Short mmCIF file of C-alpha atoms and ligand atoms in Angstrom, two decimals:
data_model
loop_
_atom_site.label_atom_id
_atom_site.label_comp_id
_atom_site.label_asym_id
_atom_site.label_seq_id
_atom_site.Cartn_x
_atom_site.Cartn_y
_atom_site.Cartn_z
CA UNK A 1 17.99 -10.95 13.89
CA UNK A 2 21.38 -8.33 14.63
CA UNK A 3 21.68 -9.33 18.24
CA UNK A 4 24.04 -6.80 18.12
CA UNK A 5 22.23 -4.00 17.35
CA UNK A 6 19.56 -5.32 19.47
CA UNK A 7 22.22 -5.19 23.02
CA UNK A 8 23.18 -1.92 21.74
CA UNK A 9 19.61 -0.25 21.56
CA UNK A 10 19.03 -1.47 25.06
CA UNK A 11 22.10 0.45 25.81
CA UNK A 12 21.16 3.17 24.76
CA UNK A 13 18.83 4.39 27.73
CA UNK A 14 21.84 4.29 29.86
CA UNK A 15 24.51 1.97 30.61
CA UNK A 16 24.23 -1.72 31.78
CA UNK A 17 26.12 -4.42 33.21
CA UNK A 18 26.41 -7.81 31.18
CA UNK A 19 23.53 -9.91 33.59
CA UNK A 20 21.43 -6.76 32.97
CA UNK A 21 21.53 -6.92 29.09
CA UNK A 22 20.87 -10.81 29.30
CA UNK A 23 17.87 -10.31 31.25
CA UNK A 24 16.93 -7.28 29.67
CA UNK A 25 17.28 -9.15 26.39
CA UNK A 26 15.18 -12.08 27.84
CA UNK A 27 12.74 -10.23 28.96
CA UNK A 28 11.36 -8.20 25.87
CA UNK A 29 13.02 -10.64 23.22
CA UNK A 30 13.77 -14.06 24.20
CA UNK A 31 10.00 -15.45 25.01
CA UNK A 32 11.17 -18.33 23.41
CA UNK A 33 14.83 -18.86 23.10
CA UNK A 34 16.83 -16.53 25.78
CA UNK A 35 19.71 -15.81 25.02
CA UNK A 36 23.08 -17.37 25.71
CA UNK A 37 26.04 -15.37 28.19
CA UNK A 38 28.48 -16.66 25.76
CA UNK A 39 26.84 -14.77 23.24
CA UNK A 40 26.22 -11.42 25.20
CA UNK A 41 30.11 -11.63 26.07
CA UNK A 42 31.56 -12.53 22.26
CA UNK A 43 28.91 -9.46 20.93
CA UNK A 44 30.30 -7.10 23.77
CA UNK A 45 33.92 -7.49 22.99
CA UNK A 46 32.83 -7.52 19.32
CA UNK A 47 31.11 -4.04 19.68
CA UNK A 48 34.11 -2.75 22.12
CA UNK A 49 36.96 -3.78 19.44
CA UNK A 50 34.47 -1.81 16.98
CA UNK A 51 34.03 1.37 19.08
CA UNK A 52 30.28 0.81 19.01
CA UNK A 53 30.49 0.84 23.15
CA UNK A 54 32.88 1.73 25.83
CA UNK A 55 33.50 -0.29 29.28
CA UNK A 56 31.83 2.22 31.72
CA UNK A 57 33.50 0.61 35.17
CA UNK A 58 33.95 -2.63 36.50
CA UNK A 59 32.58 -4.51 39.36
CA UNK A 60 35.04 -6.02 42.15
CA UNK A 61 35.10 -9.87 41.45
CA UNK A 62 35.97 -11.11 38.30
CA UNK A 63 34.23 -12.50 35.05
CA UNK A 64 33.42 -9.89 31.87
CA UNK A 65 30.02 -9.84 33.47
CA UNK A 66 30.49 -7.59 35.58
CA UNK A 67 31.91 -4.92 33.22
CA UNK A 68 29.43 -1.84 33.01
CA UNK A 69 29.19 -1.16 29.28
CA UNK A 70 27.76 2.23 27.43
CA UNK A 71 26.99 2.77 24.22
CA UNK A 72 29.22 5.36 22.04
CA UNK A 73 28.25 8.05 19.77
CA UNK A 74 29.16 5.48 17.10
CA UNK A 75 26.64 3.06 18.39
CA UNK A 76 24.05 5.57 18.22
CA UNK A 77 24.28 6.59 15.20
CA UNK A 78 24.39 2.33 14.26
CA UNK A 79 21.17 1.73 15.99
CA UNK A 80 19.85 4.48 13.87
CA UNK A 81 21.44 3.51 10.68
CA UNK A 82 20.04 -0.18 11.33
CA UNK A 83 16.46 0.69 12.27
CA UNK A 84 15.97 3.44 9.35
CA UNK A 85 17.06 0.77 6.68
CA UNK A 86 14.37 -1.45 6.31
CA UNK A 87 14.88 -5.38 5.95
CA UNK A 88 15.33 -7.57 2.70
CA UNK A 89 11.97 -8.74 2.37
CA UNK A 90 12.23 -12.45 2.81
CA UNK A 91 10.36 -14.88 4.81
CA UNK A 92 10.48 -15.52 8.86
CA UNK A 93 11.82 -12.18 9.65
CA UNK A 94 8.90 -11.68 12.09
CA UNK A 95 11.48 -11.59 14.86
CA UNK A 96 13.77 -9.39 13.56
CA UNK A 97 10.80 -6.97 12.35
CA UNK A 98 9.37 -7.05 16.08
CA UNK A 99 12.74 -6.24 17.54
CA UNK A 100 13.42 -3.29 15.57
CA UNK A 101 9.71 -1.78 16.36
CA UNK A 102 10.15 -2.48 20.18
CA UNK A 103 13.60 -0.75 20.07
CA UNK A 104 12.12 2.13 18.10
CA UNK A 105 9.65 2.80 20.90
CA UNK A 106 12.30 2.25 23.52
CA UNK A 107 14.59 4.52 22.01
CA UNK A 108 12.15 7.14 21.44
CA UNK A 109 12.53 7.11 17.36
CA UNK A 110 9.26 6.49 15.33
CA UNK A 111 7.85 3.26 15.07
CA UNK A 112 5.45 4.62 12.47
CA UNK A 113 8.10 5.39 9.79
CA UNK A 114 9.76 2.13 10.41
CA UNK A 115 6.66 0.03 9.10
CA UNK A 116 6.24 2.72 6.74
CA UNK A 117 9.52 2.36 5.57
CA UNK A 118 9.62 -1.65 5.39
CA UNK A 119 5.71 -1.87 4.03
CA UNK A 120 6.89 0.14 1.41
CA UNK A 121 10.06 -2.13 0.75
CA UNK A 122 7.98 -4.88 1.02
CA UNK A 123 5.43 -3.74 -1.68
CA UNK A 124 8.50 -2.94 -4.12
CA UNK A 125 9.49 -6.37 -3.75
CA UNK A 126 5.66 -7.74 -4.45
CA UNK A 127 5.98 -5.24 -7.60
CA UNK A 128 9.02 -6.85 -8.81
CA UNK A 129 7.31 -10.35 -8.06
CA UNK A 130 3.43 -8.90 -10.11
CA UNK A 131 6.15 -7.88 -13.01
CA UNK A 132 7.98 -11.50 -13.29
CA UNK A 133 4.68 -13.37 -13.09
CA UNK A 134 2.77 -11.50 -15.51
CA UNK A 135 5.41 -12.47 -18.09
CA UNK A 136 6.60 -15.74 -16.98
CA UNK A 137 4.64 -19.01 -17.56
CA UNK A 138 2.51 -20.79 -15.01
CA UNK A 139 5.25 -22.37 -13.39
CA UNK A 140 7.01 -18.85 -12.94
CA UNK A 141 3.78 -17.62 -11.67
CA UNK A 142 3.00 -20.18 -9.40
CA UNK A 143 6.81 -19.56 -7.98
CA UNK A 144 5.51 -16.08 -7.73
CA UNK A 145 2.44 -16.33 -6.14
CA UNK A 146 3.73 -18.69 -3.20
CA UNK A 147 5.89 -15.31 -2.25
CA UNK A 148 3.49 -12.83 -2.99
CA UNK A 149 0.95 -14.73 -0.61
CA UNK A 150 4.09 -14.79 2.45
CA UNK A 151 4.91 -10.76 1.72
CA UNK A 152 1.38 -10.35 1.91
CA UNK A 153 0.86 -12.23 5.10
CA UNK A 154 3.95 -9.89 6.41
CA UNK A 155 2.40 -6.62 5.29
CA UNK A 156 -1.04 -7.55 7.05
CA UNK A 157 1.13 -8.11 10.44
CA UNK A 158 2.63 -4.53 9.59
CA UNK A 159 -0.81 -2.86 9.37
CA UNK A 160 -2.14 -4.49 12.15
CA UNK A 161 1.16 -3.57 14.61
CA UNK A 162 0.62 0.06 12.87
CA UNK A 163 -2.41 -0.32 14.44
CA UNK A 164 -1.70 -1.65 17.80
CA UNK A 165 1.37 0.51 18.22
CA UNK A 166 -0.28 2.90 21.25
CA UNK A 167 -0.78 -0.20 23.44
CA UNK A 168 2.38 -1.98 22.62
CA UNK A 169 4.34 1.30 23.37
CA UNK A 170 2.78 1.61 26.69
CA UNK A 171 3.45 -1.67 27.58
CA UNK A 172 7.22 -1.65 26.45
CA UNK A 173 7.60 1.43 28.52
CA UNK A 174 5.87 -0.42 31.59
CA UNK B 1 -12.53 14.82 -24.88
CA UNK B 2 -9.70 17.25 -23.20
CA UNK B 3 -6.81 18.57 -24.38
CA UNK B 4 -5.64 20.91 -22.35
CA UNK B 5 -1.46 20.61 -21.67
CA UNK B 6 -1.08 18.94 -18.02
CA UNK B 7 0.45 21.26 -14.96
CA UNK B 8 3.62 22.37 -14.95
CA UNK B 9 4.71 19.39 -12.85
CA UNK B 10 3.60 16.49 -15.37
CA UNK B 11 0.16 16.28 -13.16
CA UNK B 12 -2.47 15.26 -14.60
CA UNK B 13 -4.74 15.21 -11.46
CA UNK B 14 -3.80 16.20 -8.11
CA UNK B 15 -5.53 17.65 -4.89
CA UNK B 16 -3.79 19.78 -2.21
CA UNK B 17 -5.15 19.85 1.61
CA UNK B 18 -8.23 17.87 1.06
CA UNK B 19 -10.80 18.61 3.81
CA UNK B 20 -14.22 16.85 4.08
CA UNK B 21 -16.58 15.93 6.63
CA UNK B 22 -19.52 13.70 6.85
CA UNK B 23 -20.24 14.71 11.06
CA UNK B 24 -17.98 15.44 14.01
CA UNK B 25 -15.18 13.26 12.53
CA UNK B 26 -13.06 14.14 9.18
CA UNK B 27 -13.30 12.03 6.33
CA UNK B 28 -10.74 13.45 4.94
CA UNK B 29 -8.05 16.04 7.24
CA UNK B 30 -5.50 17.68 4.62
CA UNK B 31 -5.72 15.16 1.83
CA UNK B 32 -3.13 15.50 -0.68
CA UNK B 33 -2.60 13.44 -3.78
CA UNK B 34 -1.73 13.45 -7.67
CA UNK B 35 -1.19 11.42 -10.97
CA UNK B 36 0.84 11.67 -14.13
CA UNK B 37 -0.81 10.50 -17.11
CA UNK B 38 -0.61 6.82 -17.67
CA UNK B 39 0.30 6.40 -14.37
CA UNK B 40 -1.37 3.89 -11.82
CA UNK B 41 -1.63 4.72 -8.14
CA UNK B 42 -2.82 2.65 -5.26
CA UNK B 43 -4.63 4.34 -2.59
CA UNK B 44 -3.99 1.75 0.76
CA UNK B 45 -5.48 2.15 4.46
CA UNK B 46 -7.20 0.59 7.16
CA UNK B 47 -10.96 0.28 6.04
CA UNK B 48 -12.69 3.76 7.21
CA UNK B 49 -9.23 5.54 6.51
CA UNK B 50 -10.64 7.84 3.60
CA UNK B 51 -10.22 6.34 0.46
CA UNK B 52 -13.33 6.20 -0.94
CA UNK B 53 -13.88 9.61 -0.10
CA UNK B 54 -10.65 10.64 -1.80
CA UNK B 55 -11.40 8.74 -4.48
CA UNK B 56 -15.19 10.28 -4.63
CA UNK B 57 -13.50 14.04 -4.52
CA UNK B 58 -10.84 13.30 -7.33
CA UNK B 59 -13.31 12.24 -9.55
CA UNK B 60 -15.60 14.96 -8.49
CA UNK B 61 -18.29 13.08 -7.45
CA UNK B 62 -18.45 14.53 -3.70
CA UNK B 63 -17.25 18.20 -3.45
CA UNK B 64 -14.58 19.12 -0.67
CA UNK B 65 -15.33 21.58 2.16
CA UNK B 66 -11.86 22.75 1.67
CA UNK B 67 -8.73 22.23 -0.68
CA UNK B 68 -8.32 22.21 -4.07
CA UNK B 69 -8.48 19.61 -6.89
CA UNK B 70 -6.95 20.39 -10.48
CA UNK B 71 -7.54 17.80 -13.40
CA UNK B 72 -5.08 18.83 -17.33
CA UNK B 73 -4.76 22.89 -15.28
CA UNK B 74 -8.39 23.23 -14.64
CA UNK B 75 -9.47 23.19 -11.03
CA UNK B 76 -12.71 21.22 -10.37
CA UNK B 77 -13.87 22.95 -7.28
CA UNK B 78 -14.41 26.07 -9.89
CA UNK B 79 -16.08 24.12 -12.22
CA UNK B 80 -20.68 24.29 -13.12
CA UNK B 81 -22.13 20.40 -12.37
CA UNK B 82 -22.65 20.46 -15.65
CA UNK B 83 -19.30 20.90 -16.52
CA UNK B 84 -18.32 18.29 -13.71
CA UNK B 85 -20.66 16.10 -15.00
CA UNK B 86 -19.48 15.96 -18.71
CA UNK B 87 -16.02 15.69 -17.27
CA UNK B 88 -17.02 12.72 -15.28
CA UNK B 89 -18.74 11.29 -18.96
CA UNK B 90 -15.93 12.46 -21.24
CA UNK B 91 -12.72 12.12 -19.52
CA UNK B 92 -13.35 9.55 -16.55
CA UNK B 93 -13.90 5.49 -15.98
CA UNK B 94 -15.69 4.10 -13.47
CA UNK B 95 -15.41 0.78 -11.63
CA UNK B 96 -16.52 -0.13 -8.21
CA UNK B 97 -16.90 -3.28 -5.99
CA UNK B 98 -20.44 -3.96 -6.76
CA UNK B 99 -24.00 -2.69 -8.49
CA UNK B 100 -22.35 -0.32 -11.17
CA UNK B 101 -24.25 -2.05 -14.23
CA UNK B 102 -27.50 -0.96 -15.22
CA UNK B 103 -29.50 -4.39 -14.50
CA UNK B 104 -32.66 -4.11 -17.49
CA UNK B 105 -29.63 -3.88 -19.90
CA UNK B 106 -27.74 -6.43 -21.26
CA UNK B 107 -23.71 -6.43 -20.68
CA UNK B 108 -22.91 -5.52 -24.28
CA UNK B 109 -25.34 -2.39 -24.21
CA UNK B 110 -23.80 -1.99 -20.53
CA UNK B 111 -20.50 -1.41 -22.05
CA UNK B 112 -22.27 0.58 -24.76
CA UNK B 113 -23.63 2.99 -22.86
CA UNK B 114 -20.39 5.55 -22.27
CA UNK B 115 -20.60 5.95 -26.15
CA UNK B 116 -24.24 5.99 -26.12
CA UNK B 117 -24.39 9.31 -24.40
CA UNK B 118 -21.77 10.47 -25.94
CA UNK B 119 -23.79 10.39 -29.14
CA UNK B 120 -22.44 7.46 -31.07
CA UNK B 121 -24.72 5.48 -33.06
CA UNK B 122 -26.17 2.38 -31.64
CA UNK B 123 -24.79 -0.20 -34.15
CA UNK B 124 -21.08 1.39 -34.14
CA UNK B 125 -21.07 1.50 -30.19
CA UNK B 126 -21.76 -1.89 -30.17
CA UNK B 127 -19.48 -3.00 -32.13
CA UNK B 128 -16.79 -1.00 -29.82
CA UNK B 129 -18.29 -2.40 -26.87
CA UNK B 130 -17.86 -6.35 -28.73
CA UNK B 131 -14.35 -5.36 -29.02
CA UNK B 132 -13.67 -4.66 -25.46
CA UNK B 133 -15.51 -7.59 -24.39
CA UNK B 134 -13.43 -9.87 -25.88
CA UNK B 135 -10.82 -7.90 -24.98
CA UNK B 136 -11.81 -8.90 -21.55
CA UNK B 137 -12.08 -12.52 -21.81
CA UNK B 138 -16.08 -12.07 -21.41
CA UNK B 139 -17.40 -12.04 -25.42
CA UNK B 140 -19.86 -14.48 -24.80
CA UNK B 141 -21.58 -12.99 -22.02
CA UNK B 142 -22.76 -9.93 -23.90
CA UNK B 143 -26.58 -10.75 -24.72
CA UNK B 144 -26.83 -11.89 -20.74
CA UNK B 145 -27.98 -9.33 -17.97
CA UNK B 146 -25.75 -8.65 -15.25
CA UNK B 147 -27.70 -10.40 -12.81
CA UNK B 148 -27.02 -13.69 -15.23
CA UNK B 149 -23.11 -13.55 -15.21
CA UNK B 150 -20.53 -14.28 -12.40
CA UNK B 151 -19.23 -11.95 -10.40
CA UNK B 152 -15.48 -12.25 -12.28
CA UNK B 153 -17.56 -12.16 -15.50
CA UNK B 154 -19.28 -9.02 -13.79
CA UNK B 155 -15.97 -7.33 -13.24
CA UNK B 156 -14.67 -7.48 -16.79
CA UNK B 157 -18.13 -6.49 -17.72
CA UNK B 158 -17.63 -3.13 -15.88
CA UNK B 159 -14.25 -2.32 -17.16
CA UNK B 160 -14.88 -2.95 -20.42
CA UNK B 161 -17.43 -0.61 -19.69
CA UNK B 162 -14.78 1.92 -17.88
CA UNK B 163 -12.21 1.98 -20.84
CA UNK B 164 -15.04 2.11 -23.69
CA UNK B 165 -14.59 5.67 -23.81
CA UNK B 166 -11.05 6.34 -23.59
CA UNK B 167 -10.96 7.79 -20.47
CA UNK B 168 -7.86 9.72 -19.56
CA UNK B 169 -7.93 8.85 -15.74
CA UNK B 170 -9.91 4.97 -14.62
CA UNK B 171 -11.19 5.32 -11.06
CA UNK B 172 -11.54 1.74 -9.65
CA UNK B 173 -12.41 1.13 -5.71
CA UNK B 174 -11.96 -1.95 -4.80
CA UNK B 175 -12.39 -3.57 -8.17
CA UNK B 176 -11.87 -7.01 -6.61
CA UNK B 177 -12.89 -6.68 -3.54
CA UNK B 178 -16.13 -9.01 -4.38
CA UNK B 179 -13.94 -11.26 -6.12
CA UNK B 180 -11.61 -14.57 -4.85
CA UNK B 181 -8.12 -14.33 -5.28
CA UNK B 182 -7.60 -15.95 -9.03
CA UNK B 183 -10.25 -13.63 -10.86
CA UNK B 184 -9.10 -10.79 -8.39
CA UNK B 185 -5.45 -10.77 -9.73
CA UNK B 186 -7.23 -11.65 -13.81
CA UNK B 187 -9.18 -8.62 -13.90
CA UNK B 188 -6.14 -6.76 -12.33
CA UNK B 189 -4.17 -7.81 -14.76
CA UNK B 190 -6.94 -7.12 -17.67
CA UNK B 191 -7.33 -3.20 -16.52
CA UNK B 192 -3.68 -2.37 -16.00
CA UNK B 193 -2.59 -3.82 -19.17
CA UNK B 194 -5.64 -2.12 -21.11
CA UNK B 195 -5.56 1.16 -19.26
CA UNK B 196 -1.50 1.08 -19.62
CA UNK B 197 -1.97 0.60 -23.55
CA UNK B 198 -4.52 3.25 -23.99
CA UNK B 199 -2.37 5.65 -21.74
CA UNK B 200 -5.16 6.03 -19.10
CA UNK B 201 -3.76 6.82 -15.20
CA UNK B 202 -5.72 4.29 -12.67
CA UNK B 203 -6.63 5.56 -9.50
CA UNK B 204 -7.11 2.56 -7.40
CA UNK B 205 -8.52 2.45 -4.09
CA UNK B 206 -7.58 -1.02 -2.76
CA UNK B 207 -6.68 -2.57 0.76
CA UNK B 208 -4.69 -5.65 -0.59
CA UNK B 209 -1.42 -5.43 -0.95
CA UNK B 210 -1.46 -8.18 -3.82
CA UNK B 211 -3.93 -5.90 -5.74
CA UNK B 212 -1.81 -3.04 -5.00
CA UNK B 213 1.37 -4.22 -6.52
CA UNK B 214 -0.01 -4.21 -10.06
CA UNK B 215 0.36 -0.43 -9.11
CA UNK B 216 3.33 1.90 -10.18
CA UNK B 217 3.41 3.32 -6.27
CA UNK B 218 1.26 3.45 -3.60
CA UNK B 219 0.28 5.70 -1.56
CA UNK B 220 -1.25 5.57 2.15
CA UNK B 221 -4.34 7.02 3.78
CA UNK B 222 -4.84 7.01 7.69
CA UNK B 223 -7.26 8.98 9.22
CA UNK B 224 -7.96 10.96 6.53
CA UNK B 225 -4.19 11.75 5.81
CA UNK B 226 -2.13 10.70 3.27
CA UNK B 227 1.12 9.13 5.13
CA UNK B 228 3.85 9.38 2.83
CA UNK B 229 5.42 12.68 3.06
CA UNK B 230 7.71 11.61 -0.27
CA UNK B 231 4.39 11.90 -2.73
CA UNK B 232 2.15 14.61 -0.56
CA UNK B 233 2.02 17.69 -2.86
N1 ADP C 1 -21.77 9.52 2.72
C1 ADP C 1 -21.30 9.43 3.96
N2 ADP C 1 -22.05 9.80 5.03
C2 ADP C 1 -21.56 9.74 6.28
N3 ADP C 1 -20.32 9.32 6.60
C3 ADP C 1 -19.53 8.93 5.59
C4 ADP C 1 -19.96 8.95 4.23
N4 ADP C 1 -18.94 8.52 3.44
C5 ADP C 1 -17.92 8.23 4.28
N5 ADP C 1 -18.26 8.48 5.56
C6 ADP C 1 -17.37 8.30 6.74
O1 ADP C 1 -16.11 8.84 6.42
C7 ADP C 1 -15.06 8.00 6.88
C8 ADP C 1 -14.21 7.56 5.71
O2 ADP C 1 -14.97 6.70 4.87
P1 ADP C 1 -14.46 6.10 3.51
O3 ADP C 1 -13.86 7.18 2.69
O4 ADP C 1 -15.58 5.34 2.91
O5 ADP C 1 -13.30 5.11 4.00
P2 ADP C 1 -12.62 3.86 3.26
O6 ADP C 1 -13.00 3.89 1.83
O7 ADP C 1 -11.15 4.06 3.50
O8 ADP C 1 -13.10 2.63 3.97
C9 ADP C 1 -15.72 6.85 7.62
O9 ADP C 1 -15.74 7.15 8.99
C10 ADP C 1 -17.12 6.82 7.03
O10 ADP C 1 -18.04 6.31 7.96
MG1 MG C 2 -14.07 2.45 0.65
#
C-alpha cells in the first residue's frame, strides 16, 4: 500500500498537522498495524521535496509534528492519478484495494468506477491466465488455476464492496 | 440460414435502451448491448441484475416494452413470431443451466433435433449429431436418455445440441452453473473452442468470473443497466 498517497488523500479535505494524519491514518487504516511517526515524518518531507504538499504554518514548540501541512494542486491531481489507475492484479492487495475505495468516498470521487476499473483489470489478467492454461500442459494449468482461484476470490470481495458501498460510505463519512 | 451483410459498425447483434418490466420494478432500465460475429461476450451481475432477461430479449424470446434489438440489419422488434421463431431455429443456439433436453429422447436424437426440424433426413442428422458428440467428449452417451447421464455429460449433451446447426450467435446462461468447477471450466473450454472454429458469437450470461474469462470482454449488468459506458451503444 502507497502510504503516501494514502496521507495525501486525507489531506485533501483540508489541511492537518502531523499527530492528526497519524491518528487519522490509524483510525480508518491501521486496525491492525498503526502506523509509525517516523514514517508520517520521512513521507511528509518526501512529499514536500516533491511539491506534492506545502507546510501550511507551524506550531510554537518544536518537533516536525507540529508543522500544519496542505496538499498542493500537484497532490491532487496524484491522488487522482493513483486512484483512477487500477492495481497490478496480484495477491494480498486487499489493503491497498480497501484504502483506495475509502479514500474515493472521502474525497468525493467514485468508488463505483474504481472497482469497475480494477474488476475489469483483474478479469484481463484471468483472460491472459484462461489463454496460457488452455495451451499449456497440466502442470502449466495447475500453475494457472492456483491464480485464477486467488483473482477470483479478489473479484468476489469487489462485487460484494460494490455492493456494500452505501453503508460503508456513510460510515466513513461518520 | 442468413445472409444478410452485418451493420455498418461490424454488429452482428446489438440492442439500444432496453426497457422491460415484469411489475413495479424494471428488469431491464435502458439496456444496451452488441456482438461482432465470432465474438464471445460475458454478461456479469449480481444475481437478479437482468441478465437473463437480456439474454431472453436478444434472442427474442421475451419482447421489450421499449428499445430496439437488430440481429445481420434486421430489427427483431419488427419482425412476425413466425419469423422470430425460424430465426430462433435457423440462426440461434441454445444452452441453459438445466432441463433444456427433451427427456423421452435419447441424447443423440437430442442433438438431432435442430436438423430434424430443419428438414434433414433422420439417418444424415444423426450422423451430424455422432460427430458433435464426440466432438464433445460424450460419444458414448448417445443411446442414453438425459435423465441417465451426468450432469457434465448433460452439458456437452446440450451444446452439441446448440452448435448442430451452425448457429451464427450461441446463447448460453449459466452453462455451468449446475456444474463443479473441473467440468465447469471442460465444457467452457469445449463451446468456446467449437463456437470460435465455426465462427459463432457466444452470448454468455454467467456470474463467475472464472467462466467469464474464457470470454473476449465482459460486460456488466446492475439493476437492469449495463455499467460499462466503454461498450454501451
Ligand atoms: N418471468 C418473470 N416474471 C416476473 N419477474 C421476472 C421474470 N423474469 C425476471 N423477473 C424479475 O426481473 C429481475 C431480473 O431477473 P433476471 O433477468 O432473471 O436476473 P438475473 O438473470 O441477472 O439473475 C428480477 O427481479 C426477477 O425477479
Ligand atoms: Mg439468470
Amino acid at each position: 500500500m502507497s502510504i503516501g498517497h494514502t496521507l495525501l488523500g486525507l489531506l485533501e479535505s483540508g489541511p492537518r498537522h502531523g499527530y492528526d494524519l497519524k491518528r487519522a491514518f490509524d483510525e480508518k487504516f491501521g486496525h491492525d498495524r498503526p502506523v509509525h511517526y517516523g514514517q508520517i515524518y520521512s513521507t511528509m518531507s518526501r512529499l514536500l521535496k516533491n511539491g506534492l504538499v506545502e507546510v501550511d504554518g507551524v506550531e510554537s514548540g518544536s518537533g516536525p509534528e507540529r508543522k500544519r501541512y496542505a496538499i498542493t494542486k500537484a497532490g491532487i491531481t496524484d491522488v487522482g492519478q493513483w486512484l483512477a489507475q487500477p492495481e497490478k492484479p496480484d495477491p494480498y492487495l486487499q489493503s491497498t484495494l480497501y484504502t483506495k475505495v475509502v479514500l474515493a468516498l472521502l474525497t468525493g470521487r467514485s468508488a463505483v468506477e474504481l472497482l469497475d476499473t480494477q474488476r475489469s483489470e483483474h478479469l484481463r489478467m484471468m483472460r491472459i491466465l484462461t489463454d496460457r492454461k488452455r495451451q499449456g500442459d497440466i502442470a502449466d494449468q495447475l500453475i494457472c488455476d492456483h491464480a485464477l482461484f486467488h483473482l477470483e476470490a479478489d473479484l468476489r470481495w469487489l462485487e460484494l464492496t460494490a455492493a456494500r458501498l452505501d453503508r460503508l460510505a456513510q460510515e466513513v463519512s461518520a | 440460414m442468413s445472409t444478410q451483410d452485418t451493420t455498418l459498425t461490424g454488429s452482428l447483434l446489438s440492442a439500444h435502451e432496453l426497457r422491460k418490466s415484469f411489475g413495479p420494478t424494471p428488469a431491464l432500465d435502458g439496456a444496451s448491448f452488441s456482438i461482432r460475429p465470432g465474438e464471445v461476450v460475458a454478461i456479469m451481475g449480481p444475481s437478479g441484475s437482468g441478465k437473463s432477461t437480456l439474454l431472453h430479449c436478444l434472442a427474442g424470446i421475451v419482447p421489450p416494452d421499449s428499445g430496439t434489438i437488430t440481429y445481420s440489419g434486421r430489427h427483431l422488434t419488427a419482425l412476425s413470431d413466425a419469423e422470430r421463431s425460424a430465426l430462433r431455429r435457423n440462426d440461434f443456439g441454445f444452452v441453459f443451466q438445466f432441463g433444456q433436453l427433451v427427456p423421452e429422447l435419447s441424447c443423440v436424437e437430442n442433438v438431432a433435433l435442430p436438423l430434424r426440424l430443419a428438414g434433414i433426413k433422420r439417418k444424415d442428422a444423426h450422423r451430424a449429431a455422432q460427430k458433435w458428440l464426440e466432438r464433445l467428449e460424450v460419444s458414448d452417451v448417445g443411446h442414453k436418455r438425459p435423465g441417465e447421464v451426468s450432469g457434465g455429460q448433460g452439458q456437452r449433451v446440450a451444446v452439441a445440441r446448440a452448435l448442430v446447426g451452425s448457429p451464427r450467435v450461441v446463447f448460453a446462461d449459466e452453462p455451468t452453473g449446475a456444474l463443479d468447477s473441473y467440468n465447469g471450466e471442460r465444457v467452457m473450454q469445449l463451446l468456446t473452442d467449437a463456437a470460435r472454429e465455426s465462427q459463432a458469437a457466444v452470448v454468455l450470461v454467467t456470474h463467475e468470473a472464472r467462466v467469464a474469462a474464457y470470454s473476449d470482454r465482459e460486460i456488466v449488468v446492475r439493476d437492469g443497466q449495463v455499467r460499462d459506458a466503454a461498450v454501451a451503444v
